[in-house]
Amino acid sequence: MIFYICILVAAIAFLAYRYHKLMYHFRSVKAGKLYRSGTLGPVGLWVMHRIFRVNTIVNLRLENEYVKGGWYHRQKRYCERHGIRLVNIPMAQDTPPSEAQIGQMMDELDREGSRCLVHCEMGVIRTGMMVVAVATRRYGVRDQGVWQHFPLYGHKLDNRRQRVREFILRCSRATDASASMASSQ
């Protein structure tokens, strides 16, 4: 009996570990509307599409990253086969999004029936900045609440990421006008 319990515990631990790797840095930003993650493999894409009903994937990785490991080709092929809209908003690492990039992300969220997944390679810095920009403008998140949408997963906001830190802090101090605009939408 103890042997079977050990086997069961080991199997559950293995499945939990695999799920974590399949849904790399996955989080819900606004359930039913916006999700975030790192680059997902085929099973992670299936989960996002079939379970979370994502119909738009916003890729923040640069074009020169597309060849690394064949992930982009697989993601694009999956989207084409399943009728998922794939939108590329390339952002350089450790560089805050421009107003045009934020606007493009907001436009995708505004599309009728849109359910978006936004990702970069690891789902941390670029994805975090885009999510914070959207959460402060659209969902009224402010002050310390921005850090809930910017988990570092072991990364650091050190001196080389000063622009990232400044961007997040600027978003956290959104004006009352932008907060009321965000809450009205």
PDB file of C-alpha atoms in Angstrom:
ATOM      1  CA  MET A   1       0.000   0.000   0.000  1.00  0.00           C
ATOM      2  CA  ILE A   2       2.787   2.441   0.906  1.00  0.00           C
ATOM      3  CA  PHE A   3       4.476   1.605  -2.388  1.00  0.00           C
ATOM      4  CA  TYR A   4       1.356   2.658  -4.351  1.00  0.00           C
ATOM      5  CA  ILE A   5       1.021   5.864  -2.349  1.00  0.00           C
ATOM      6  CA  CYS A   6       4.663   6.713  -3.136  1.00  0.00           C
ATOM      7  CA  ILE A   7       4.065   6.028  -6.822  1.00  0.00           C
ATOM      8  CA  LEU A   8       0.942   8.218  -6.765  1.00  0.00           C
ATOM      9  CA  VAL A   9       2.753  11.089  -5.013  1.00  0.00           C
ATOM     10  CA  ALA A  10       5.644  10.846  -7.492  1.00  0.00           C
ATOM     11  CA  ALA A  11       3.221  10.869 -10.441  1.00  0.00           C
ATOM     12  CA  ILE A  12       1.383  13.922  -9.094  1.00  0.00           C
ATOM     13  CA  ALA A  13       4.680  15.744  -8.509  1.00  0.00           C
ATOM     14  CA  PHE A  14       5.824  14.894 -12.041  1.00  0.00           C
ATOM     15  CA  LEU A  15       2.561  16.107 -13.584  1.00  0.00           C
ATOM     16  CA  ALA A  16       2.679  19.346 -11.585  1.00  0.00           C
ATOM     17  CA  TYR A  17       6.253  19.937 -12.759  1.00  0.00           C
ATOM     18  CA  ARG A  18       5.345  19.219 -16.398  1.00  0.00           C
ATOM     19  CA  TYR A  19       2.290  21.521 -16.200  1.00  0.00           C
ATOM     20  CA  HIS A  20       4.527  24.308 -14.877  1.00  0.00           C
ATOM     21  CA  LYS A  21       6.889  23.834 -17.814  1.00  0.00           C
ATOM     22  CA  LEU A  22       4.016  23.569 -20.310  1.00  0.00           C
ATOM     23  CA  MET A  23       2.419  26.790 -19.058  1.00  0.00           C
ATOM     24  CA  TYR A  24       5.672  28.706 -18.625  1.00  0.00           C
ATOM     25  CA  HIS A  25       5.139  31.755 -16.377  1.00  0.00           C
ATOM     26  CA  PHE A  26       1.421  31.671 -17.148  1.00  0.00           C
ATOM     27  CA  ARG A  27      -0.885  34.088 -15.337  1.00  0.00           C
ATOM     28  CA  SER A  28      -4.341  35.471 -15.862  1.00  0.00           C
ATOM     29  CA  VAL A  29      -4.389  39.273 -16.079  1.00  0.00           C
ATOM     30  CA  LYS A  30      -8.138  39.654 -16.646  1.00  0.00           C
ATOM     31  CA  ALA A  31      -9.938  36.306 -16.749  1.00  0.00           C
ATOM     32  CA  GLY A  32     -11.682  35.726 -20.056  1.00  0.00           C
ATOM     33  CA  LYS A  33      -9.875  38.634 -21.691  1.00  0.00           C
ATOM     34  CA  LEU A  34      -6.096  38.772 -21.174  1.00  0.00           C
ATOM     35  CA  TYR A  35      -3.518  36.142 -20.229  1.00  0.00           C
ATOM     36  CA  ARG A  36       0.272  36.248 -20.150  1.00  0.00           C
ATOM     37  CA  SER A  37       3.087  33.706 -20.367  1.00  0.00           C
ATOM     38  CA  GLY A  38       6.467  32.895 -21.783  1.00  0.00           C
ATOM     39  CA  THR A  39       6.670  31.225 -25.188  1.00  0.00           C
ATOM     40  CA  LEU A  40       4.475  28.124 -25.076  1.00  0.00           C
ATOM     41  CA  GLY A  41       5.004  24.795 -26.754  1.00  0.00           C
ATOM     42  CA  PRO A  42       2.294  22.857 -28.621  1.00  0.00           C
ATOM     43  CA  VAL A  43       0.564  21.514 -25.501  1.00  0.00           C
ATOM     44  CA  GLY A  44       0.571  24.942 -23.843  1.00  0.00           C
ATOM     45  CA  LEU A  45      -0.938  26.466 -26.997  1.00  0.00           C
ATOM     46  CA  TRP A  46      -3.603  23.754 -26.991  1.00  0.00           C
ATOM     47  CA  VAL A  47      -4.464  24.512 -23.347  1.00  0.00           C
ATOM     48  CA  MET A  48      -4.701  28.251 -24.063  1.00  0.00           C
ATOM     49  CA  HIS A  49      -6.893  27.681 -27.098  1.00  0.00           C
ATOM     50  CA  ARG A  50      -9.150  24.866 -25.907  1.00  0.00           C
ATOM     51  CA  ILE A  51      -9.467  25.606 -22.190  1.00  0.00           C
ATOM     52  CA  PHE A  52      -9.013  29.393 -21.954  1.00  0.00           C
ATOM     53  CA  ARG A  53     -10.543  30.008 -25.414  1.00  0.00           C
ATOM     54  CA  VAL A  54      -7.740  32.351 -26.477  1.00  0.00           C
ATOM     55  CA  ASN A  55      -8.333  33.538 -30.044  1.00  0.00           C
ATOM     56  CA  THR A  56      -5.459  36.035 -30.328  1.00  0.00           C
ATOM     57  CA  ILE A  57      -1.776  35.563 -29.519  1.00  0.00           C
ATOM     58  CA  VAL A  58       0.349  38.688 -29.223  1.00  0.00           C
ATOM     59  CA  ASN A  59       4.034  37.880 -29.683  1.00  0.00           C
ATOM     60  CA  LEU A  60       6.474  40.482 -28.299  1.00  0.00           C
ATOM     61  CA  ARG A  61       9.654  38.749 -29.468  1.00  0.00           C
ATOM     62  CA  LEU A  62      11.891  40.317 -32.094  1.00  0.00           C
ATOM     63  CA  GLU A  63      12.047  38.850 -35.582  1.00  0.00           C
ATOM     64  CA  ASN A  64      15.681  37.768 -35.096  1.00  0.00           C
ATOM     65  CA  GLU A  65      14.445  35.478 -32.282  1.00  0.00           C
ATOM     66  CA  TYR A  66      12.076  33.559 -34.585  1.00  0.00           C
ATOM     67  CA  VAL A  67      14.677  31.039 -35.727  1.00  0.00           C
ATOM     68  CA  LYS A  68      15.739  30.073 -32.203  1.00  0.00           C
ATOM     69  CA  GLY A  69      14.424  26.539 -31.646  1.00  0.00           C
ATOM     70  CA  GLY A  70      11.738  26.665 -34.339  1.00  0.00           C
ATOM     71  CA  TRP A  71       9.134  27.972 -31.862  1.00  0.00           C
ATOM     72  CA  TYR A  72       7.785  30.688 -34.157  1.00  0.00           C
ATOM     73  CA  HIS A  73       7.137  28.349 -37.061  1.00  0.00           C
ATOM     74  CA  ARG A  74       5.289  25.923 -34.743  1.00  0.00           C
ATOM     75  CA  GLN A  75       3.262  28.729 -33.142  1.00  0.00           C
ATOM     76  CA  LYS A  76       2.356  30.263 -36.503  1.00  0.00           C
ATOM     77  CA  ARG A  77       1.347  26.878 -37.927  1.00  0.00           C
ATOM     78  CA  TYR A  78      -0.787  26.123 -34.838  1.00  0.00           C
ATOM     79  CA  CYS A  79      -2.520  29.515 -35.146  1.00  0.00           C
ATOM     80  CA  GLU A  80      -3.208  29.030 -38.853  1.00  0.00           C
ATOM     81  CA  ARG A  81      -4.644  25.520 -38.308  1.00  0.00           C
ATOM     82  CA  HIS A  82      -6.928  26.648 -35.463  1.00  0.00           C
ATOM     83  CA  GLY A  83      -8.039  30.081 -36.665  1.00  0.00           C
ATOM     84  CA  ILE A  84      -6.118  31.992 -33.995  1.00  0.00           C
ATOM     85  CA  ARG A  85      -5.029  35.515 -34.828  1.00  0.00           C
ATOM     86  CA  LEU A  86      -1.246  35.918 -34.439  1.00  0.00           C
ATOM     87  CA  VAL A  87      -0.088  39.501 -33.915  1.00  0.00           C
ATOM     88  CA  ASN A  88       3.581  40.470 -33.755  1.00  0.00           C
ATOM     89  CA  ILE A  89       4.473  43.566 -31.736  1.00  0.00           C
ATOM     90  CA  PRO A  90       8.265  43.262 -31.613  1.00  0.00           C
ATOM     91  CA  MET A  91       9.884  44.739 -28.501  1.00  0.00           C
ATOM     92  CA  ALA A  92      13.596  44.853 -27.778  1.00  0.00           C
ATOM     93  CA  GLN A  93      14.658  43.282 -24.501  1.00  0.00           C
ATOM     94  CA  ASP A  94      14.748  45.658 -21.518  1.00  0.00           C
ATOM     95  CA  THR A  95      13.130  48.425 -23.588  1.00  0.00           C
ATOM     96  CA  PRO A  96       9.730  49.798 -22.540  1.00  0.00           C
ATOM     97  CA  PRO A  97       6.951  49.640 -25.128  1.00  0.00           C
ATOM     98  CA  SER A  98       6.283  52.734 -27.218  1.00  0.00           C
ATOM     99  CA  GLU A  99       2.888  54.436 -27.210  1.00  0.00           C
ATOM    100  CA  ALA A 100       2.293  52.930 -30.667  1.00  0.00           C
ATOM    101  CA  GLN A 101       3.013  49.418 -29.358  1.00  0.00           C
ATOM    102  CA  ILE A 102       0.740  49.922 -26.355  1.00  0.00           C
ATOM    103  CA  GLY A 103      -1.948  51.247 -28.692  1.00  0.00           C
ATOM    104  CA  GLN A 104      -1.630  48.200 -30.922  1.00  0.00           C
ATOM    105  CA  MET A 105      -2.014  45.912 -27.890  1.00  0.00           C
ATOM    106  CA  MET A 106      -5.069  47.862 -26.705  1.00  0.00           C
ATOM    107  CA  ASP A 107      -6.581  47.620 -30.213  1.00  0.00           C
ATOM    108  CA  GLU A 108      -6.278  43.832 -30.048  1.00  0.00           C
ATOM    109  CA  LEU A 109      -8.022  43.800 -26.668  1.00  0.00           C
ATOM    110  CA  ASP A 110     -10.789  46.023 -28.064  1.00  0.00           C
ATOM    111  CA  ARG A 111     -11.634  43.704 -30.954  1.00  0.00           C
ATOM    112  CA  GLU A 112     -15.083  42.136 -30.566  1.00  0.00           C
ATOM    113  CA  GLY A 113     -14.843  38.839 -28.668  1.00  0.00           C
ATOM    114  CA  SER A 114     -11.082  39.084 -28.294  1.00  0.00           C
ATOM    115  CA  ARG A 115      -9.340  36.820 -25.762  1.00  0.00           C
ATOM    116  CA  CYS A 116      -5.603  37.526 -25.852  1.00  0.00           C
ATOM    117  CA  LEU A 117      -2.456  35.784 -24.734  1.00  0.00           C
ATOM    118  CA  VAL A 118       0.586  38.068 -24.711  1.00  0.00           C
ATOM    119  CA  HIS A 119       4.079  36.568 -24.493  1.00  0.00           C
ATOM    120  CA  CYS A 120       7.771  37.145 -24.996  1.00  0.00           C
ATOM    121  CA  GLU A 121      10.485  34.520 -24.566  1.00  0.00           C
ATOM    122  CA  MET A 122      10.244  34.046 -20.800  1.00  0.00           C
ATOM    123  CA  GLY A 123       7.078  36.026 -20.058  1.00  0.00           C
ATOM    124  CA  VAL A 124       8.812  38.304 -17.575  1.00  0.00           C
ATOM    125  CA  ILE A 125      10.260  41.691 -18.597  1.00  0.00           C
ATOM    126  CA  ARG A 126       8.740  42.551 -22.011  1.00  0.00           C
ATOM    127  CA  THR A 127       5.459  40.829 -21.232  1.00  0.00           C
ATOM    128  CA  GLY A 128       5.401  42.391 -17.779  1.00  0.00           C
ATOM    129  CA  MET A 129       5.893  45.912 -19.127  1.00  0.00           C
ATOM    130  CA  MET A 130       3.135  45.482 -21.720  1.00  0.00           C
ATOM    131  CA  VAL A 131       0.753  43.991 -19.149  1.00  0.00           C
ATOM    132  CA  VAL A 132       1.445  46.809 -16.664  1.00  0.00           C
ATOM    133  CA  ALA A 133       0.811  49.401 -19.396  1.00  0.00           C
ATOM    134  CA  VAL A 134      -2.513  47.768 -20.255  1.00  0.00           C
ATOM    135  CA  ALA A 135      -3.543  47.116 -16.630  1.00  0.00           C
ATOM    136  CA  THR A 136      -2.970  50.737 -15.626  1.00  0.00           C
ATOM    137  CA  ARG A 137      -4.740  52.192 -18.658  1.00  0.00           C
ATOM    138  CA  ARG A 138      -7.550  49.709 -19.088  1.00  0.00           C
ATOM    139  CA  TYR A 139      -8.173  48.097 -15.707  1.00  0.00           C
ATOM    140  CA  GLY A 140      -7.356  50.985 -13.348  1.00  0.00           C
ATOM    141  CA  VAL A 141      -4.422  49.287 -11.631  1.00  0.00           C
ATOM    142  CA  ARG A 142      -2.222  51.801  -9.798  1.00  0.00           C
ATOM    143  CA  ASP A 143       0.349  52.282  -7.079  1.00  0.00           C
ATOM    144  CA  GLN A 144       1.645  49.031  -5.592  1.00  0.00           C
ATOM    145  CA  GLY A 145      -0.912  47.034  -7.612  1.00  0.00           C
ATOM    146  CA  VAL A 146       1.344  47.222 -10.674  1.00  0.00           C
ATOM    147  CA  TRP A 147       3.820  44.818  -9.054  1.00  0.00           C
ATOM    148  CA  GLN A 148       1.142  42.116  -9.012  1.00  0.00           C
ATOM    149  CA  HIS A 149       1.325  42.257 -12.814  1.00  0.00           C
ATOM    150  CA  PHE A 150       5.115  42.370 -12.929  1.00  0.00           C
ATOM    151  CA  PRO A 151       6.367  39.170 -11.254  1.00  0.00           C
ATOM    152  CA  LEU A 152      10.121  38.857 -11.710  1.00  0.00           C
ATOM    153  CA  TYR A 153      10.436  35.050 -11.462  1.00  0.00           C
ATOM    154  CA  GLY A 154      14.009  35.424 -10.209  1.00  0.00           C
ATOM    155  CA  HIS A 155      15.008  38.217 -12.603  1.00  0.00           C
ATOM    156  CA  LYS A 156      16.333  41.451 -11.137  1.00  0.00           C
ATOM    157  CA  LEU A 157      15.620  45.093 -11.867  1.00  0.00           C
ATOM    158  CA  ASP A 158      19.278  46.006 -11.559  1.00  0.00           C
ATOM    159  CA  ASN A 159      21.124  48.990 -13.069  1.00  0.00           C
ATOM    160  CA  ARG A 160      20.989  47.623 -16.609  1.00  0.00           C
ATOM    161  CA  ARG A 161      17.198  47.580 -16.346  1.00  0.00           C
ATOM    162  CA  GLN A 162      16.837  51.138 -15.077  1.00  0.00           C
ATOM    163  CA  ARG A 163      14.530  52.066 -17.975  1.00  0.00           C
ATOM    164  CA  VAL A 164      12.284  49.114 -17.129  1.00  0.00           C
ATOM    165  CA  ARG A 165      12.044  50.166 -13.473  1.00  0.00           C
ATOM    166  CA  GLU A 166      11.320  53.788 -14.446  1.00  0.00           C
ATOM    167  CA  PHE A 167       8.598  52.665 -16.855  1.00  0.00           C
ATOM    168  CA  ILE A 168       6.872  50.524 -14.212  1.00  0.00           C
ATOM    169  CA  LEU A 169       7.055  53.326 -11.638  1.00  0.00           C
ATOM    170  CA  ARG A 170       5.696  55.839 -14.166  1.00  0.00           C
ATOM    171  CA  CYS A 171       2.776  53.505 -14.897  1.00  0.00           C
ATOM    172  CA  SER A 172       2.099  53.073 -11.169  1.00  0.00           C
ATOM    173  CA  ARG A 173       1.624  56.825 -10.812  1.00  0.00           C
ATOM    174  CA  ALA A 174      -1.075  57.077 -13.476  1.00  0.00           C
ATOM    175  CA  THR A 175      -3.015  60.332 -13.325  1.00  0.00           C
ATOM    176  CA  ASP A 176      -6.597  60.428 -12.135  1.00  0.00           C
ATOM    177  CA  ALA A 177      -7.669  61.261 -15.700  1.00  0.00           C
ATOM    178  CA  SER A 178      -6.076  58.138 -17.159  1.00  0.00           C
ATOM    179  CA  ALA A 179      -7.382  56.003 -14.277  1.00  0.00           C
ATOM    180  CA  SER A 180     -10.947  57.219 -14.804  1.00  0.00           C
ATOM    181  CA  MET A 181     -10.536  56.623 -18.549  1.00  0.00           C
ATOM    182  CA  ALA A 182      -9.336  53.087 -17.801  1.00  0.00           C
ATOM    183  CA  SER A 183     -12.205  52.346 -15.429  1.00  0.00           C
ATOM    184  CA  SER A 184     -14.808  53.591 -17.927  1.00  0.00           C
ATOM    185  CA  GLN A 185     -13.770  51.001 -20.520  1.00  0.00           C
TER     186      GLN A 185
END
